Short mmCIF file of C-alpha atoms and ligand atoms in Angstrom, two decimals:
data_model
loop_
_atom_site.label_atom_id
_atom_site.label_comp_id
_atom_site.label_asym_id
_atom_site.label_seq_id
_atom_site.Cartn_x
_atom_site.Cartn_y
_atom_site.Cartn_z
CA MET A 633 9.54 -7.79 29.15
CA LYS A 634 6.85 -8.78 26.30
CA LYS A 635 8.18 -8.94 23.10
CA LYS A 636 6.60 -6.04 20.69
CA ASP A 637 4.20 -7.69 18.08
CA PRO A 638 5.54 -6.41 14.63
CA ILE A 639 1.80 -6.67 13.22
CA GLU A 640 0.30 -4.59 15.81
CA GLY A 641 3.12 -2.04 15.74
CA TYR A 642 2.48 -1.77 12.03
CA GLU A 643 -1.30 -1.22 12.60
CA LYS A 644 -0.90 1.28 15.12
CA LYS A 645 1.75 3.34 12.79
CA VAL A 646 -0.73 3.24 9.89
CA LEU A 647 -3.83 4.44 12.24
CA ARG A 648 -1.56 7.00 13.66
CA THR A 649 -0.77 8.45 10.27
CA ILE A 650 -4.57 8.78 9.26
CA GLU A 651 -4.98 10.58 12.84
CA LYS A 652 -2.17 12.76 12.69
CA TYR A 653 -2.35 13.90 9.19
CA LYS A 654 -5.99 14.33 9.36
CA LEU A 655 -6.80 11.94 6.66
CA ILE A 656 -10.49 11.20 7.36
CA ARG A 657 -12.92 13.87 8.80
CA ALA A 658 -16.92 13.26 9.62
CA GLY A 659 -18.92 13.76 6.39
CA ASP A 660 -16.29 12.79 3.98
CA ARG A 661 -17.25 10.48 1.02
CA VAL A 662 -14.22 8.34 0.43
CA LEU A 663 -13.35 5.49 -2.20
CA LEU A 664 -10.91 2.86 -1.50
CA ALA A 665 -8.73 2.40 -4.90
CA LEU A 666 -7.97 -1.18 -4.74
CA SER A 667 -5.65 -3.04 -7.55
CA GLY A 668 -5.98 -6.42 -5.93
CA GLY A 669 -2.61 -6.42 -4.58
CA LYS A 670 -1.37 -6.49 -0.96
CA ASP A 671 -0.69 -2.70 -0.43
CA SER A 672 -3.98 -1.10 -1.43
CA ALA A 673 -5.72 -4.14 0.49
CA ALA A 674 -3.66 -3.39 3.67
CA ALA A 675 -4.63 0.52 3.18
CA GLY A 676 -8.48 -0.07 2.49
CA TYR A 677 -8.55 -2.40 5.60
CA LEU A 678 -7.18 -0.28 7.85
CA THR A 679 -8.87 2.79 6.71
CA VAL A 680 -12.25 1.24 7.36
CA LYS A 681 -10.76 0.05 10.74
CA TYR A 682 -9.97 3.74 11.40
CA VAL A 683 -13.50 5.11 10.58
CA ARG A 684 -15.47 2.14 12.50
CA GLU A 685 -13.35 2.54 15.55
CA LYS A 686 -13.91 6.44 15.53
CA ASN A 687 -17.43 5.80 14.77
CA LEU A 688 -16.94 8.55 12.11
CA PRO A 689 -19.96 9.18 9.62
CA VAL A 690 -18.34 8.50 6.57
CA ASP A 691 -19.57 7.03 3.15
CA ILE A 692 -16.77 4.57 2.41
CA LYS A 693 -16.63 2.15 -0.74
CA VAL A 694 -14.29 0.19 -2.62
CA PHE A 695 -13.29 1.28 -6.15
CA HIS A 696 -11.83 -0.73 -8.74
CA ILE A 697 -10.73 -0.12 -12.50
CA ASN A 698 -11.06 -3.32 -14.56
CA PHE A 699 -8.62 -2.95 -17.11
CA ASP A 700 -10.59 -5.95 -19.42
CA ILE A 701 -7.22 -7.94 -19.84
CA GLU A 702 -8.36 -11.50 -20.92
CA GLY A 703 -7.35 -14.02 -18.36
CA LEU A 704 -6.35 -11.53 -15.88
CA SER A 705 -9.13 -9.00 -15.01
CA GLU A 706 -11.66 -11.34 -13.97
CA LYS A 707 -9.25 -12.88 -11.57
CA VAL A 708 -8.19 -9.62 -10.07
CA GLU A 709 -12.01 -8.66 -9.82
CA GLU A 710 -12.67 -11.72 -7.86
CA VAL A 711 -9.83 -10.82 -5.28
CA ILE A 712 -11.41 -7.37 -4.97
CA ARG A 713 -14.69 -8.81 -4.14
CA LYS A 714 -13.27 -10.94 -1.56
CA GLN A 715 -11.38 -8.05 -0.15
CA ALA A 716 -14.39 -5.81 0.11
CA GLU A 717 -16.41 -8.60 1.75
CA ILE A 718 -13.70 -8.83 4.55
CA PHE A 719 -13.80 -4.99 4.76
CA ASP A 720 -17.71 -5.17 4.74
CA VAL A 721 -17.82 -2.46 2.37
CA PRO A 722 -19.73 -1.95 -0.85
CA VAL A 723 -17.81 -1.99 -4.47
CA ILE A 724 -17.86 0.26 -7.36
CA ILE A 725 -16.43 -1.43 -10.40
CA TYR A 726 -15.75 0.52 -13.82
CA HIS A 727 -14.46 -1.04 -16.82
CA VAL A 728 -11.87 0.49 -19.07
CA SER A 729 -13.92 -0.30 -22.33
CA GLU A 730 -16.84 1.77 -20.76
CA MET A 731 -14.37 4.88 -20.97
CA GLY A 732 -13.28 4.33 -24.76
CA ILE A 733 -10.33 2.15 -24.06
CA ASP A 734 -9.40 -1.10 -25.81
CA MET A 735 -6.52 -2.66 -24.05
CA LYS A 736 -5.76 -4.70 -27.35
CA ARG A 737 -5.19 -1.83 -29.09
CA VAL A 738 -3.39 -0.01 -26.46
CA ALA A 739 -0.80 -2.97 -26.47
CA ARG A 740 0.08 -2.33 -29.74
CA LEU A 741 0.94 1.29 -29.36
CA LYS A 742 4.61 2.42 -29.30
CA ARG A 743 4.38 3.67 -25.94
CA PRO A 744 4.98 0.96 -23.24
CA ILE A 745 1.78 -0.41 -21.90
CA CYS A 746 2.86 0.23 -18.28
CA SER A 747 3.04 3.83 -18.97
CA SER A 748 -0.34 3.88 -20.77
CA CYS A 749 -1.83 1.84 -17.65
CA GLY A 750 -0.54 4.82 -15.37
CA VAL A 751 -2.11 7.42 -17.90
CA ILE A 752 -5.55 5.50 -17.88
CA LYS A 753 -5.58 4.71 -14.02
CA ARG A 754 -4.44 8.32 -12.81
CA TYR A 755 -7.28 10.01 -15.04
CA LEU A 756 -9.99 7.50 -13.92
CA MET A 757 -8.90 7.41 -10.42
CA ASN A 758 -9.90 11.13 -10.29
CA ARG A 759 -12.75 11.60 -12.89
CA ILE A 760 -14.87 8.91 -11.81
CA PRO A 761 -14.75 9.59 -8.13
CA ARG A 762 -15.19 12.99 -8.44
CA GLU A 763 -18.36 12.52 -10.78
CA LEU A 764 -19.78 10.30 -8.47
CA GLY A 765 -19.56 12.69 -5.62
CA PHE A 766 -16.89 11.40 -3.78
CA ASN A 767 -14.20 13.73 -2.36
CA LYS A 768 -11.09 11.58 -1.24
CA ILE A 769 -9.44 8.58 -2.58
CA VAL A 770 -7.04 6.08 -0.59
CA THR A 771 -4.37 4.50 -2.68
CA GLY A 772 -1.62 1.84 -1.25
CA HIS A 773 1.17 4.18 -2.35
CA HIS A 774 4.03 3.24 0.46
CA ALA A 775 7.23 4.23 1.65
CA ASP A 776 9.20 2.06 -0.67
CA ASP A 777 7.51 3.33 -3.58
CA PHE A 778 8.28 7.04 -2.47
CA LEU A 779 12.03 6.41 -1.40
CA THR A 780 12.68 4.59 -4.66
CA PHE A 781 11.16 7.69 -6.62
CA PHE A 782 13.30 9.93 -4.23
CA PHE A 783 16.48 8.39 -4.75
CA LYS A 784 16.15 8.20 -8.60
CA ASN A 785 15.10 11.51 -9.21
CA VAL A 786 17.61 13.31 -6.69
CA MET A 787 20.20 11.39 -8.56
CA GLY A 788 18.61 12.81 -11.88
CA GLU A 789 18.44 16.27 -10.40
CA ASN A 790 14.94 16.42 -10.73
CA PHE A 791 13.30 18.04 -7.86
CA SER A 792 9.88 19.40 -9.06
CA TRP A 793 7.83 16.36 -7.98
CA ILE A 794 8.86 16.50 -4.09
CA SER A 795 6.04 18.84 -2.94
CA LYS A 796 3.55 15.88 -3.80
CA PHE A 797 5.34 13.73 -1.26
CA LEU A 798 2.84 13.91 1.55
CA PRO A 799 0.42 11.52 3.08
CA LEU A 800 -2.43 13.77 2.13
CA LEU A 801 -2.90 15.49 -1.07
CA PRO A 802 -5.74 18.25 -0.66
CA GLY A 803 -8.22 18.43 -3.45
CA ASP A 804 -9.78 21.16 -5.19
CA ASP A 805 -13.06 21.59 -7.24
CA LYS A 806 -11.53 19.46 -10.30
CA ARG A 807 -9.13 17.22 -8.21
CA VAL A 808 -10.21 14.43 -5.49
CA ALA A 809 -7.85 14.60 -2.35
CA ARG A 810 -5.50 11.53 -2.26
CA LEU A 811 -4.86 9.60 0.78
CA ARG A 812 -1.77 7.62 1.65
CA PRO A 813 -2.09 6.03 5.00
CA LEU A 814 0.81 3.45 4.06
CA PHE A 815 3.43 6.76 3.92
CA PHE A 816 5.74 5.37 6.50
CA VAL A 817 5.32 1.72 6.06
CA GLY A 818 7.03 -0.59 3.36
CA GLY A 819 5.78 -3.30 0.86
CA GLU A 820 6.91 -6.20 2.79
CA GLU A 821 5.30 -4.98 5.94
CA ASN A 822 2.05 -4.66 3.91
CA ARG A 823 2.43 -8.08 2.82
CA GLN A 824 2.84 -9.57 6.20
CA PHE A 825 -0.12 -7.77 7.64
CA CYS A 826 -2.43 -8.87 4.80
CA GLU A 827 -0.96 -12.49 5.54
CA SER A 828 -1.99 -12.16 9.30
CA LYS A 829 -5.12 -11.10 8.68
CA GLY A 830 -6.17 -13.50 6.05
CA ILE A 831 -6.76 -11.12 3.44
CA PRO A 832 -6.29 -12.55 -0.06
CA TYR A 833 -4.31 -10.68 -2.60
CA SER A 834 -3.23 -10.95 -6.28
CA ILE A 835 0.63 -11.05 -7.44
CA GLU A 836 1.25 -7.75 -8.96
CA ASP A 837 3.33 -9.29 -11.94
CA LEU A 838 0.14 -11.29 -13.14
CA CYS A 839 -0.35 -8.88 -16.03
CA PRO A 840 0.43 -10.80 -19.24
CA HIS A 841 1.82 -7.54 -20.81
CA VAL A 842 4.68 -6.92 -18.13
CA TYR A 843 7.51 -9.16 -19.26
CA VAL A 844 7.24 -8.46 -22.98
CA SER A 845 6.65 -4.68 -23.02
CA CYS A 846 7.03 -2.91 -19.76
CA ARG A 847 9.98 -0.66 -19.67
CA ILE A 848 8.96 1.66 -16.90
CA ASP A 849 11.07 0.37 -13.96
CA PRO A 850 12.90 -2.79 -14.33
CA THR A 851 15.10 -1.74 -11.42
CA ARG A 852 12.21 -1.30 -8.83
CA GLU A 853 12.73 -4.63 -7.18
CA MET A 854 16.38 -3.80 -6.71
CA TRP A 855 15.49 -0.40 -5.23
CA TYR A 856 12.96 -2.24 -2.81
CA LYS A 857 15.91 -4.63 -1.82
CA PHE A 858 18.20 -2.00 -0.94
CA ILE A 859 15.35 -0.16 1.14
CA ASN A 860 14.59 -3.69 3.16
CA ASP A 861 18.69 -4.16 3.50
CA ILE A 862 19.13 -0.81 5.27
CA SER A 863 16.10 -1.48 7.37
CA GLN A 864 17.54 -4.65 8.56
CA TRP A 865 20.43 -2.71 10.59
CA ARG A 866 18.54 0.57 10.94
CA PRO A 867 14.81 -0.37 11.55
CA ASP A 868 13.55 2.97 11.72
CA PHE A 869 15.21 3.90 8.26
CA ARG A 870 11.80 4.18 6.22
CA GLU A 871 9.83 5.97 8.88
CA ARG A 872 12.51 8.55 9.62
CA MET A 873 13.40 9.38 5.93
CA MET A 874 9.77 9.48 5.05
CA ARG A 875 9.45 12.25 8.10
CA GLY A 876 12.29 13.75 6.55
CA VAL A 877 10.72 13.79 3.04
CA ALA A 878 7.40 15.14 4.21
CA LYS A 879 9.13 18.15 5.83
CA LEU A 880 11.27 18.92 2.71
CA ALA A 881 7.88 18.60 0.57
CA VAL A 882 5.82 21.53 2.64
CA LYS A 883 9.05 23.68 2.22
CA LEU A 884 9.14 23.52 -1.79
CA PRO A 885 6.64 25.31 -4.11
CA GLN A 886 4.06 23.34 -5.59
CA SER A 887 5.12 21.61 -8.94
CA ASP A 888 1.82 21.71 -11.03
CA GLY A 889 2.87 24.38 -13.33
CA GLN A 890 0.07 26.07 -14.96
CA LEU A 891 -3.07 24.08 -14.51
CA ARG A 892 -5.27 23.97 -17.50
CA THR A 893 -8.57 22.26 -18.55
CA CYS A 894 -8.39 19.77 -21.47
CA LYS A 895 -9.84 20.97 -24.61
CA VAL A 896 -11.68 17.59 -25.50
CA CYS A 897 -12.93 16.11 -21.98
CA GLY A 898 -12.66 19.46 -19.71
CA GLU A 899 -10.25 17.55 -16.92
CA PRO A 900 -7.41 19.06 -15.30
CA THR A 901 -4.11 18.78 -17.32
CA SER A 902 -0.79 20.78 -18.07
CA THR A 903 -1.19 20.45 -21.89
CA GLU A 904 -3.76 21.42 -24.23
CA ILE A 905 -5.25 18.12 -24.65
CA CYS A 906 -4.89 15.73 -21.61
CA ALA A 907 -2.73 12.44 -21.89
CA PHE A 908 -5.96 10.40 -21.69
CA CYS A 909 -7.65 12.05 -24.51
CA ARG A 910 -4.42 11.70 -26.56
CA LEU A 911 -4.19 7.96 -25.62
CA VAL A 912 -7.79 7.38 -26.52
CA LYS A 913 -7.26 8.90 -29.82
CA ALA A 914 -4.14 7.12 -30.65
CA GLN A 915 -5.40 3.64 -29.82
CA GLU A 916 -8.22 4.30 -32.13
CA GLU A 917 -5.95 4.62 -34.93
CA ILE A 918 -4.59 1.23 -34.26
CA GLU A 919 -5.30 -1.32 -37.02
CA ILE A 920 -6.19 -4.19 -35.03
CA GLU A 921 -7.06 -6.74 -38.09
CA PRO A 922 -5.34 -6.48 -41.29
CA LYS A 923 -7.23 -4.54 -43.95
CA GLY A 924 -9.86 -6.83 -45.84
CA LYS A 925 -10.56 -9.23 -43.34
P1 AMP B 1492 0.44 1.18 -9.06
O1 AMP B 1492 0.33 2.56 -9.81
O2 AMP B 1492 -0.29 0.33 -9.75
O3 AMP B 1492 1.44 1.24 -8.06
O4 AMP B 1492 -1.05 1.65 -8.26
C1 AMP B 1492 -1.05 2.45 -7.08
C2 AMP B 1492 -2.18 2.53 -6.28
O5 AMP B 1492 -3.16 3.04 -7.32
C3 AMP B 1492 -2.32 1.15 -5.70
O6 AMP B 1492 -1.84 1.11 -4.60
C4 AMP B 1492 -4.19 1.33 -5.59
O7 AMP B 1492 -4.47 2.29 -4.36
C5 AMP B 1492 -4.52 2.17 -6.75
N1 AMP B 1492 -4.87 1.28 -8.20
C6 AMP B 1492 -3.97 0.70 -8.78
N2 AMP B 1492 -4.51 -0.11 -9.88
C7 AMP B 1492 -5.95 0.35 -9.87
C8 AMP B 1492 -6.98 -0.30 -10.25
N3 AMP B 1492 -6.97 -1.03 -11.26
N4 AMP B 1492 -8.20 0.35 -9.62
C9 AMP B 1492 -8.19 0.96 -8.60
N5 AMP B 1492 -7.21 1.48 -7.97
C10 AMP B 1492 -5.98 0.97 -8.35
ZN1 ZN B 1493 -9.04 14.96 -21.98
#
């Protein structure tokens, strides 16, 4: 009997997710949010493959937020351009400096830099696509990310987020829909896939700030190992868990709370002034040079 090719199996699983959850429809305008890493590269590659195989009339482009971090961002942008060339898709790049952010100042805030980066990404990954007229954004979030979050938050008895654990988060007039074609596959599979296809990617931990000030999740790699270890003796662990989680998600009420409009920028938020506008203001107040220079 012919042995199953794991790469082929992986590819089928992702394409089946796009099909089953109706992630893409004719007429959609889709941005592939690429970070430069292996996960978003795999998600982007297979989304493009799906659209082309089905011959769907869909406007599809790569989208990247350049963080203007010296010695890092240029290299990441180069990788993104190579990935987009392989996908044969045009690229849209925005620099955080164009949006009023100075990473040198942000790095000096008390808030850990990874947390500030997260605020900036979440905000710009919604606002820019919407303003450009796109209705969907594809991200590289994968099963290991969701499962890590799942275990940690169940242990912390925090359940409000579970309703968002789905391959498709539909949008509304203020929020673009978020597509997660890698919902049922893990990080290691994404890496193997990129390598088998010769897709270049950058190593996530290239960020010069990570080792000094990232306090977000020092245990992430251990959780990933735990999930990989279980998958060794229970190969369907990820997929079965994620199927269960997705069924749980639709049973729970939406966790948005009261959605409001930011008083400063008009974007959706749960507070009076959104986290992005608060961050912009806080970094403007940081002294970058000592006074008198
Ligand atoms: P992260 O929050 O860094 O784990 O990233 C989650 C997802 O957001 C990635 O898989 C990408 O799809 C997307 N993403 C992260 N960083 C960027 C970026 N700089 N520009 C565009 N998309 C990004
Ligand atoms: Zn705002």
